[in-house]
Coordinates of C-alpha atoms in Angstrom, one line a residue:
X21 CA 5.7 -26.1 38.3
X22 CA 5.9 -26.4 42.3
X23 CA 8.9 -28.9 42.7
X24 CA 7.4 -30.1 45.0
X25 CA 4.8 -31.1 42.5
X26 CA 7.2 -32.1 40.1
X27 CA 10.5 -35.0 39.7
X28 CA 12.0 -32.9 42.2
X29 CA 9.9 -34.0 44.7
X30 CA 11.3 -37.5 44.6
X31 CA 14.9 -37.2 42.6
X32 CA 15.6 -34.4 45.4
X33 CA 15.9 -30.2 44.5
X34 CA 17.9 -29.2 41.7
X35 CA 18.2 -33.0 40.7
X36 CA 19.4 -33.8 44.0
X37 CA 22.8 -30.8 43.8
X38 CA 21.9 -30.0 47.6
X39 CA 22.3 -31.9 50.7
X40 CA 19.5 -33.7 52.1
X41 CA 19.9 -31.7 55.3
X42 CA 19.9 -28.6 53.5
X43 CA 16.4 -29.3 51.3
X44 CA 14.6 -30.4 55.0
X45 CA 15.3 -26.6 56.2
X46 CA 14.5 -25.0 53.2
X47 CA 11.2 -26.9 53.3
X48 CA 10.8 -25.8 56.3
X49 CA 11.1 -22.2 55.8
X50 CA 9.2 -22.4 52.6
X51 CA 6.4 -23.7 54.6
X52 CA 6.6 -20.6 57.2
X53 CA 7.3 -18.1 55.1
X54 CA 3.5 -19.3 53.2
X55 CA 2.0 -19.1 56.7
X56 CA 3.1 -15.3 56.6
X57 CA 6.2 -16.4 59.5
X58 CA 8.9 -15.0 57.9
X59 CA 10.7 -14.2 61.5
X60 CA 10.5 -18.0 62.2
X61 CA 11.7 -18.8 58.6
X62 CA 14.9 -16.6 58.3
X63 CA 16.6 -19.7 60.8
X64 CA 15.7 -22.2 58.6
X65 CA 16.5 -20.7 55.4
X66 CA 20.2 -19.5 57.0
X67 CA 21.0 -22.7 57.6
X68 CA 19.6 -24.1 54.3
X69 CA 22.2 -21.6 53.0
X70 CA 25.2 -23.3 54.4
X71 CA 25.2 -25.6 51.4
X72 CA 26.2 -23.2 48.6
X73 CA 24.1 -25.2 45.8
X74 CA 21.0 -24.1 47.3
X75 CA 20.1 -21.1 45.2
X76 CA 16.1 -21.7 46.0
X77 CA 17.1 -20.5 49.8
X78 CA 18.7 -17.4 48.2
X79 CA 15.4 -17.0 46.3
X80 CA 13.3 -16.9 49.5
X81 CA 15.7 -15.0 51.2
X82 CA 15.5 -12.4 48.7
X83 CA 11.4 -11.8 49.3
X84 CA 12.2 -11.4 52.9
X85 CA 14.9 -8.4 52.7
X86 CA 14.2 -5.1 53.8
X87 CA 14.2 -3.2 50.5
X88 CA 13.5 -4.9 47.0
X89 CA 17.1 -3.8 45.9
X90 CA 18.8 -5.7 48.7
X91 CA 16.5 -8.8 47.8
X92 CA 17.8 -7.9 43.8
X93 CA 21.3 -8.3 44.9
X94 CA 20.9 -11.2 46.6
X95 CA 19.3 -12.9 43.8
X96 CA 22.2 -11.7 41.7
X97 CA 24.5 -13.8 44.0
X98 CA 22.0 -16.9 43.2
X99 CA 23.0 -16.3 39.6
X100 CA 26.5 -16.3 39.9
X101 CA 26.3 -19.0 41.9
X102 CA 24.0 -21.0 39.8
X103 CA 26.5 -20.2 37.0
X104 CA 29.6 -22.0 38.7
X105 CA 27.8 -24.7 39.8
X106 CA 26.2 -25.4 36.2
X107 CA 29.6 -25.1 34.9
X108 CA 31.1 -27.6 36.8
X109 CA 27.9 -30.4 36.2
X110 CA 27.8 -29.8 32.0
X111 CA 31.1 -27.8 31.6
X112 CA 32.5 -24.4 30.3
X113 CA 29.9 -24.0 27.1
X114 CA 26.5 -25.3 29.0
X115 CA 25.5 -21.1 28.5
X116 CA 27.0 -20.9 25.0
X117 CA 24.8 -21.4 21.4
X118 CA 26.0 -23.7 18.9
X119 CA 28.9 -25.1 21.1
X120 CA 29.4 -28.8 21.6
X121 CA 28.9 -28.9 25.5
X122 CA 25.7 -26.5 25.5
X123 CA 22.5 -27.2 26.9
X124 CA 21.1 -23.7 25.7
X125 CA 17.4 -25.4 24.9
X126 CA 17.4 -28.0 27.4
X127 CA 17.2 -25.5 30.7
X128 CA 14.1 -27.1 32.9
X129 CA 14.2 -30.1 30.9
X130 CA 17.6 -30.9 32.8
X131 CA 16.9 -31.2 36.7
X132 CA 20.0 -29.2 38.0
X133 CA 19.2 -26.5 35.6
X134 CA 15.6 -25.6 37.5
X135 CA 17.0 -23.7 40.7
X136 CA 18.9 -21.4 38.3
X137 CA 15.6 -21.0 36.1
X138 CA 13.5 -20.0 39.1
X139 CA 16.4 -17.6 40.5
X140 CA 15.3 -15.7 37.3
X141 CA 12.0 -16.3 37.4
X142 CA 12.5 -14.1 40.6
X143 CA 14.4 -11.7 38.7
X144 CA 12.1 -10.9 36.8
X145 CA 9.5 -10.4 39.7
X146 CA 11.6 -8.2 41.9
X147 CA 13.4 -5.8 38.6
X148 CA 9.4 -5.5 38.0
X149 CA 8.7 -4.4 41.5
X150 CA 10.9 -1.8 41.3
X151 CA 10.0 -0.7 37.9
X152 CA 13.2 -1.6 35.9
X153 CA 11.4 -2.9 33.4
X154 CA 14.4 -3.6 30.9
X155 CA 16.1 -5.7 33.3
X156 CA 12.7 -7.6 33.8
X157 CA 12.5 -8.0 30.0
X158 CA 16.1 -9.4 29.1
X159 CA 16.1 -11.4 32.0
X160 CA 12.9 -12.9 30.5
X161 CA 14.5 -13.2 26.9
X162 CA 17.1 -14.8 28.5
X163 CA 15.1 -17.6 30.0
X164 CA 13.5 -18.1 26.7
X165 CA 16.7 -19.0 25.2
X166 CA 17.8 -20.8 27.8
X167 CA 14.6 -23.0 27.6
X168 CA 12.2 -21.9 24.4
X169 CA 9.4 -24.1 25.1
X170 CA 8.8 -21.7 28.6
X171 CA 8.1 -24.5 31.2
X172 CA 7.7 -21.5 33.6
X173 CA 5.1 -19.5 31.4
X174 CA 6.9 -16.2 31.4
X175 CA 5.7 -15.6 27.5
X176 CA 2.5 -14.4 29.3
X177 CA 4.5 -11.5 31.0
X178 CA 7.1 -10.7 28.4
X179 CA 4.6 -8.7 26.2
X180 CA 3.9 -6.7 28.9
X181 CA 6.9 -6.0 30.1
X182 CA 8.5 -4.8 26.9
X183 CA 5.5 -2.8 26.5
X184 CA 6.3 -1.3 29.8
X185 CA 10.1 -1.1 28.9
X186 CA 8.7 1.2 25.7
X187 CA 9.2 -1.5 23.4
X188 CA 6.6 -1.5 21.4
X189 CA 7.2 -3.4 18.0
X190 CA 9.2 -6.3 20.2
X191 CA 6.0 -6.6 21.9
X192 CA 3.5 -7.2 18.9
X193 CA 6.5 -9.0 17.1
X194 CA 6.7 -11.4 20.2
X195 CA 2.7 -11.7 20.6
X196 CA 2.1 -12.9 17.1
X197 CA 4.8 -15.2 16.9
X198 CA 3.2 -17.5 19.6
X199 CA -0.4 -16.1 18.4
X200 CA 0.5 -17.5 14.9
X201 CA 2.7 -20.6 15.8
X202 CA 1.8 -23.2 13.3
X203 CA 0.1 -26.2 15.3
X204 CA 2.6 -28.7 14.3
X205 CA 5.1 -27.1 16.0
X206 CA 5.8 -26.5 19.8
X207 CA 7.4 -23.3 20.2
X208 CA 9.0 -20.7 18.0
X209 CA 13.1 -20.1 18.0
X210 CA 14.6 -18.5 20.8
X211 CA 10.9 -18.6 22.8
X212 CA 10.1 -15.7 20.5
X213 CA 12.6 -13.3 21.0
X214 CA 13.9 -13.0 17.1
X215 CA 11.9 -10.0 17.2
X216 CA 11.1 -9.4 13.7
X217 CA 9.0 -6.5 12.1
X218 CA 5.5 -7.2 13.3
X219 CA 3.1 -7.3 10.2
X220 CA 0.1 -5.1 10.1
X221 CA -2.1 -7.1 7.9
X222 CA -5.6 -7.7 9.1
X223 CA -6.7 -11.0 10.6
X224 CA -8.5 -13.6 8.5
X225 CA -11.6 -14.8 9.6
X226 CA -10.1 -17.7 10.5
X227 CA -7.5 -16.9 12.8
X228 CA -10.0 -14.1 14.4
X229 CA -12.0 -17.5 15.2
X230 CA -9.1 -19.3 16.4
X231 CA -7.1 -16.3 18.5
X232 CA -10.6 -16.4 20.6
X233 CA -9.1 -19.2 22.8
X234 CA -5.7 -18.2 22.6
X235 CA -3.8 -16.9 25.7
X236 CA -5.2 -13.4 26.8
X237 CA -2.6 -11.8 27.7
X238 CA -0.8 -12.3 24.3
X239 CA -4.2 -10.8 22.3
X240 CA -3.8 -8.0 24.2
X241 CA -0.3 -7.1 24.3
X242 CA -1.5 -7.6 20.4
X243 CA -4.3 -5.1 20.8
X244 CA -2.5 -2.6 23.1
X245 CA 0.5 -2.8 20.8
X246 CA -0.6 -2.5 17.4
X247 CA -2.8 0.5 18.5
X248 CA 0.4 2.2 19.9
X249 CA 2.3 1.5 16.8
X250 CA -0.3 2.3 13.9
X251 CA -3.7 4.0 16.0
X252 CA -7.3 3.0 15.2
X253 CA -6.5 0.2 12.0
X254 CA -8.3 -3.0 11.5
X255 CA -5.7 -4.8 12.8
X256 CA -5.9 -3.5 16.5
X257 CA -9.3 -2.9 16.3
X258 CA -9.5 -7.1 15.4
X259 CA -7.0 -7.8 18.4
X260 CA -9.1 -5.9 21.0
X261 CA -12.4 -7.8 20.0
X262 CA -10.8 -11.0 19.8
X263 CA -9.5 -10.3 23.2
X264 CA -11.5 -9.2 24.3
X265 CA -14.1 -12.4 23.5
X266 CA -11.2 -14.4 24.9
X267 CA -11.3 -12.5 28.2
X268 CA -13.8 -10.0 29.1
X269 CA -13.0 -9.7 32.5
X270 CA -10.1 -7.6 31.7
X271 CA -11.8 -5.0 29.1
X272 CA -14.7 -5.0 31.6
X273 CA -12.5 -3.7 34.3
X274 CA -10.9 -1.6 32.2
X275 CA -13.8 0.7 30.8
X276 CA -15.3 0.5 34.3
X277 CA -12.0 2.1 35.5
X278 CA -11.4 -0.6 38.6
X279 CA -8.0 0.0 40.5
X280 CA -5.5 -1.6 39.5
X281 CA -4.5 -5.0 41.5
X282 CA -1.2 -3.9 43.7
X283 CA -0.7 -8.0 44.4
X284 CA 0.0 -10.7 41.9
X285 CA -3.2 -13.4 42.5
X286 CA -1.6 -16.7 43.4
X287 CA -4.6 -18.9 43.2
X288 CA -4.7 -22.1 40.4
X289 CA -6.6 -20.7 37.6
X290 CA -8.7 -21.6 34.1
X291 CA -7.7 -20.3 31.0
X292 CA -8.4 -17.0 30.4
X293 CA -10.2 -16.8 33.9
X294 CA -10.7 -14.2 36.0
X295 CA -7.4 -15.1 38.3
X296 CA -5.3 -14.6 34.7
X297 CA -7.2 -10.9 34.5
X298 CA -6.1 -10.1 37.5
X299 CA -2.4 -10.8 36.7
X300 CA -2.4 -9.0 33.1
X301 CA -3.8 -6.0 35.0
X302 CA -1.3 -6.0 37.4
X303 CA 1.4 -5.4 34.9
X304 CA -0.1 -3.3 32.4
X305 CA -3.3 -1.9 33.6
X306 CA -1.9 1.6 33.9
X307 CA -0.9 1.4 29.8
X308 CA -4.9 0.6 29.3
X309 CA -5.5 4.2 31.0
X310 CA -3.9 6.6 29.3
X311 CA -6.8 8.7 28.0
X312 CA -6.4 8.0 24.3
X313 CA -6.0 4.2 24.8
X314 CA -8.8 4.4 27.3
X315 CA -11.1 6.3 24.9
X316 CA -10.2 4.2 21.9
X317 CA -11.1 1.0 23.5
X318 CA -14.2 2.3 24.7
X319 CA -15.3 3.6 21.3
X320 CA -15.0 0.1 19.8
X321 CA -18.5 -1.3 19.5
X322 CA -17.6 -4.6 18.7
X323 CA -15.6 -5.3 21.3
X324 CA -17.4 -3.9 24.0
X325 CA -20.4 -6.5 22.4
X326 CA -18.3 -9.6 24.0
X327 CA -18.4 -7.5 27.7
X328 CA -21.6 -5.8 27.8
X329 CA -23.8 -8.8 30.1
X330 CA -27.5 -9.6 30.7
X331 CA -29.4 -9.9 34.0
X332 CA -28.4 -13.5 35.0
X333 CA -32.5 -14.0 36.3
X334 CA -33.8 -16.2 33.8
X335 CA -36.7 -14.6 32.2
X336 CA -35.1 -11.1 32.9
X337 CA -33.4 -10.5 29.1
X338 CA -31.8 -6.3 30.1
X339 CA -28.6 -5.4 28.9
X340 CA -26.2 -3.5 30.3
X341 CA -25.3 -0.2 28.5
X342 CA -21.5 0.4 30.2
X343 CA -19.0 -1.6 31.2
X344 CA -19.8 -3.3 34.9
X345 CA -23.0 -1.1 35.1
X346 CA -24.6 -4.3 36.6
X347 CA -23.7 -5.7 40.3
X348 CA -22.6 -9.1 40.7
X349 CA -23.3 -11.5 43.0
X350 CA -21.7 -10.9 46.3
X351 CA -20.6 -14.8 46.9
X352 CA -19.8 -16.5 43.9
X353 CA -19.0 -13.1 41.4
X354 CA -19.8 -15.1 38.7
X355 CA -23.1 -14.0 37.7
X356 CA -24.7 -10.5 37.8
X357 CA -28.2 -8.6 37.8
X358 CA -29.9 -5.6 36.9
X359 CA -31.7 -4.7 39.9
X360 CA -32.3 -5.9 43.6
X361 CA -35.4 -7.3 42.8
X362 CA -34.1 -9.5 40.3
X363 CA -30.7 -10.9 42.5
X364 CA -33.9 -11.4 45.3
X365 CA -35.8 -13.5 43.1
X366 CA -33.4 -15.6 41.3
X367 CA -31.4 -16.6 44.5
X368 CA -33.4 -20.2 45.3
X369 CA -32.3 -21.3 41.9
X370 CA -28.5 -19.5 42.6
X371 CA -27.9 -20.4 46.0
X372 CA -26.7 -24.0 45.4
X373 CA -24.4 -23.3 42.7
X374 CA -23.0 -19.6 44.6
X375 CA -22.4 -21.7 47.9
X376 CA -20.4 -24.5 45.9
X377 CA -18.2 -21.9 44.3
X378 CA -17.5 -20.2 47.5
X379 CA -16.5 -23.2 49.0
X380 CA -14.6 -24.2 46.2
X381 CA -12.5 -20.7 46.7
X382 CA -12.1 -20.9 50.1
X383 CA -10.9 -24.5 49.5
X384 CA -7.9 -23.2 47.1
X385 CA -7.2 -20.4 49.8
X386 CA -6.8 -22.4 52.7
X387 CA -4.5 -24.8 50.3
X388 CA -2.4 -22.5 49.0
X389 CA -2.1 -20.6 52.8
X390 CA -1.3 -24.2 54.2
X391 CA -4.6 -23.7 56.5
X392 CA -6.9 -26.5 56.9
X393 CA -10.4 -26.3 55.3
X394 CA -12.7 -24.1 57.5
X395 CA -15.9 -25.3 58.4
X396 CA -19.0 -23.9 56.1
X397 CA -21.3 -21.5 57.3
X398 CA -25.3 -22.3 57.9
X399 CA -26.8 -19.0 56.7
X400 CA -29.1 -20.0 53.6
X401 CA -30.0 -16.0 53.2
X402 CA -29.0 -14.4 49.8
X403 CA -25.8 -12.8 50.1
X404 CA -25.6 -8.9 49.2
X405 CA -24.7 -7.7 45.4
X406 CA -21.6 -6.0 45.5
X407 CA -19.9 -3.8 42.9
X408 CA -16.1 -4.9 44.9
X409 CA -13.5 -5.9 41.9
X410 CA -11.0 -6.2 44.5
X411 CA -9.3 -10.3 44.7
X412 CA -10.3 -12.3 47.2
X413 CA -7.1 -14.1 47.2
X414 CA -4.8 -14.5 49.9
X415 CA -2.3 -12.0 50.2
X416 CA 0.8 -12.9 47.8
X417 CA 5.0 -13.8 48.7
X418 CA 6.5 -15.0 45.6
X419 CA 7.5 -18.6 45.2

C-alpha cells in the first residue's frame, strides 16, 4: 500500500523513525521523480538522505543510478541500514524465529518495520531486472517470513520467479499451497515457502470451480509448472483451463504470440484484469514460448474454449477460430468484432460505454503521472479497430 495512503500518512514514514524535515524532501522527490524529473529530484532525495533512517530515499535513489547494479548496491546499504535501525527499536532477536524479542510475523503490521519491507520489495525488482533470479526469489521468501500474510502481494511474483530461477517443484509446491489454503485460515506458514512435494493428483470438480476466481498468476505458475514437471497429465491440463477461465487475457496473448511487455503496468487494476496480464507476462512470458510449452497449450481444446470470443455486434453470433483472430475496439479494448462492417454498425450502441472507459483510463493515467485530468475530446466518429496489444499505461519507475 502507498504510505501515503496508509497510517503512515498521518503517524509519519516508518512510524515516524525519520525527521520531519527529512519526509518533506523525500516527498518532494517522490513527486518529481513520478513527473519523469529525476534531475530535479536527485537534490531533494540527497538531502532526505542526511537522516540515516530514511531507507525509502535510498530506495528512490536506487531507480535513478546509472546501471541497475549500482542501484542493487545501494539498496543493499538500505538493508543494512534498516537492519541496525530495527535492532535498536525491538532489539537483537527482532530477525530471529522462535526467540523472545522477535517480530518475525509481525513485519508491515509494525510501522517502523515498512521502510525495510519496501527496500526489499525493491530488491526483488532490481535482482529481476538484471536477471538474477535466485536473489529475486530468496529475497521474496524472505519477506514472506518476515510477514506471511504478504501485505505487499509478492506471492503473485514468487511463482514466477522460482520458475525462472529453474525451480520448478518450489513453484507448484508454493502455487497450491495458497491455491488450496483452507478458507478459515489467512495465510499458510512461512507465506508458503515450506516447499513441500507438490501433489499431482487431479482437481476435483469442486476446486476446478472454485480455482476459477482464484489469483491468475498462481493457476498458472500451477499450469506452467506441473506441465514442466510431469508433461501433458490431467493435472496441468486442469490448471491451464482453470486459468485460463480465470484470465484469458493472458492465454490469448500467448497463442497469438504478442511481445512480451518490457515495462511493469502501474495502473490500479481488477482481479484478474487485463493490467494483472500484463504483469504475469512480464515475468514469465518468455517460459510460455518455448515451443513445446507453446504447442502444448495450444493443443488444449478446453482451455482455448474460455479464450476463443464472439463478434461483440449483437445479432452477429461468429466465433473466432485462433487466439486474437478478431480486432478489438480501438478506444475502450474491451470488446471485439469480426469484420469492419460489424465494428461500423454496432458503434451507436458502443460509443457511450467505449468513451466512458477511455476516460476512465485516462483519468487513472493522469493520477498516477500527477497530471491533472485533460479535457475530453468532441469527435463522436467510431474509433479505428486495432490489433495493438501494446499497454497504454504510462511509462513505469518503481515505487
Amino acid at each position: 500500500m502507498d504510505k501515503r495512503m496508509s497510517a503512515e500518512s498521518f503517524m509519519g514514514v516508518g512510524g515516524g523513525s525519520i525527521t520531519a524535515e527529512s519526509a518533506r524532501n523525500l516527498r518532494i522527490g517522490e513527486d518529481l521523480c513520478r513527473k519523469r524529473k529525476p534531475n530535479e529530484a536527485a537534490p531533494y532525495l540527497l538531502k532526505a538522505l542526511e537522516d540515516p533512517n530514511n531507507i525509502d530515499a535510498i530506495i528512490q535513489m536506487a531507480f535513478l543510478m546509472s546501471t541497475i547494479n549500482e542501484g542493487l548496491e545501494l539498496l543493499e546499504e538500505g538493508v543494512a541500514r534498516g537492519r541496525r535501525h530495527l535492532i535498536r527499536q525491538f532489539g537483537p532477536d527482532c530477525f530471529e524465529d522462535d526467540r523472545a524479542g522477535s517480530r518475525v510475523g509481525q513485519f508491515w503490521g509494525l510501522l517502523e518495520t515498512r521502510p525495510y519491507m519496501r527496500v526489499l520489495q525493491a530488491i526483488v525488482r532490481l535482482a529481476f531486472e538484471v536477471k538474477d533470479y535466485q536473489k529475486a526469489a530468496n529475497t521474496i521468501i524472505e519477506m514472506l517470513r518476515l510477514c506471511p500474510g504478504d501485505n505487499m502481494g509478492q506471492r503473485f511474483w514468487l511463482g514466477s520467479v522460482l520458475l525462472q530461477a529453474g525451480r520448478t517443484a518450489d513453484a507448484l509446491s508454493f502455487a497450491q499451497v495458497w491455491l488450496n489454503l483452507p478458507r478459515d485460515v489467512d495465510w499458510p506458514p512461512r507465506g508458503g515457502c515450506t516447499f513441500e512435494p507438490p501433489s499431482k493428483t487431479p482437481l476435483s470438480a469442486a476446486a476446478s470451480e472454485e480455482h476459477k476466481y482464484s489469483p491468475c498468476s498462481l493457476l498458472y505458475t500451477a499450469a506452467l509448472a506441473s506441465y514442466k514437471l510431469w508433461g501433458d497429465c490431467d493435472v496441468s491440463r486442469q490448471y491451464l483451463s482453470v486459468a485460463a477461465k480465470a484470465n484469458p487475457h493472458i492465454l490469448v496473448r500467448i497463442l497469438a504470440k504478442v511481445e512480451q511487455p518490457k515495462t511493469l503496468n502501474n495502473l490500479p487494476r481488477a482481479p484478474n484484469g487485463s493490467e494483472e496480464a500484463h504483469d504475469y507476462l512480464w515475468l514469465t512470458q518468455n517460459l510460455w514460448m518455448a515451443s513445446d510449452v507453446w504447442e502444448w497449450a495450444n493443443n488444449d481444446a478446453g482451455a482455448k474454449s474460455h479464450i476463443l470470443k464472439t463478434c461483440s455486434r449483437e445479432g452477429c453470433h461468429t466465433r473466432e477460430v485462433r487466439a486474437a483472430e478478431f480486432k478489438r475496439c480501438g478506444g475502450c479494448k474491451e470488446v471485439v468484432y469480426c469484420g469492419a462492417a460489424c465494428q461500423k454498425e454496432d458503434w451507436q450502441a458502443h460509443k457511450k460505454s467505449c468513451k466512458e472507459h477511455q476516460k476512465q483510463k485516462e483519468f487513472m493515467r493522469a493520477m498516477m503521472a500527477g497530471r491533472s485530468m485533460p479535457r475530453s475530446g468532441s469527435g463522436d466518429g467510431p474509433i479505428v479497430a486495432s490489433t495493438d496489444f501494446t499497454p497504454n499505461g504510462i511509462a513505469t519507475t518503481f515505487h
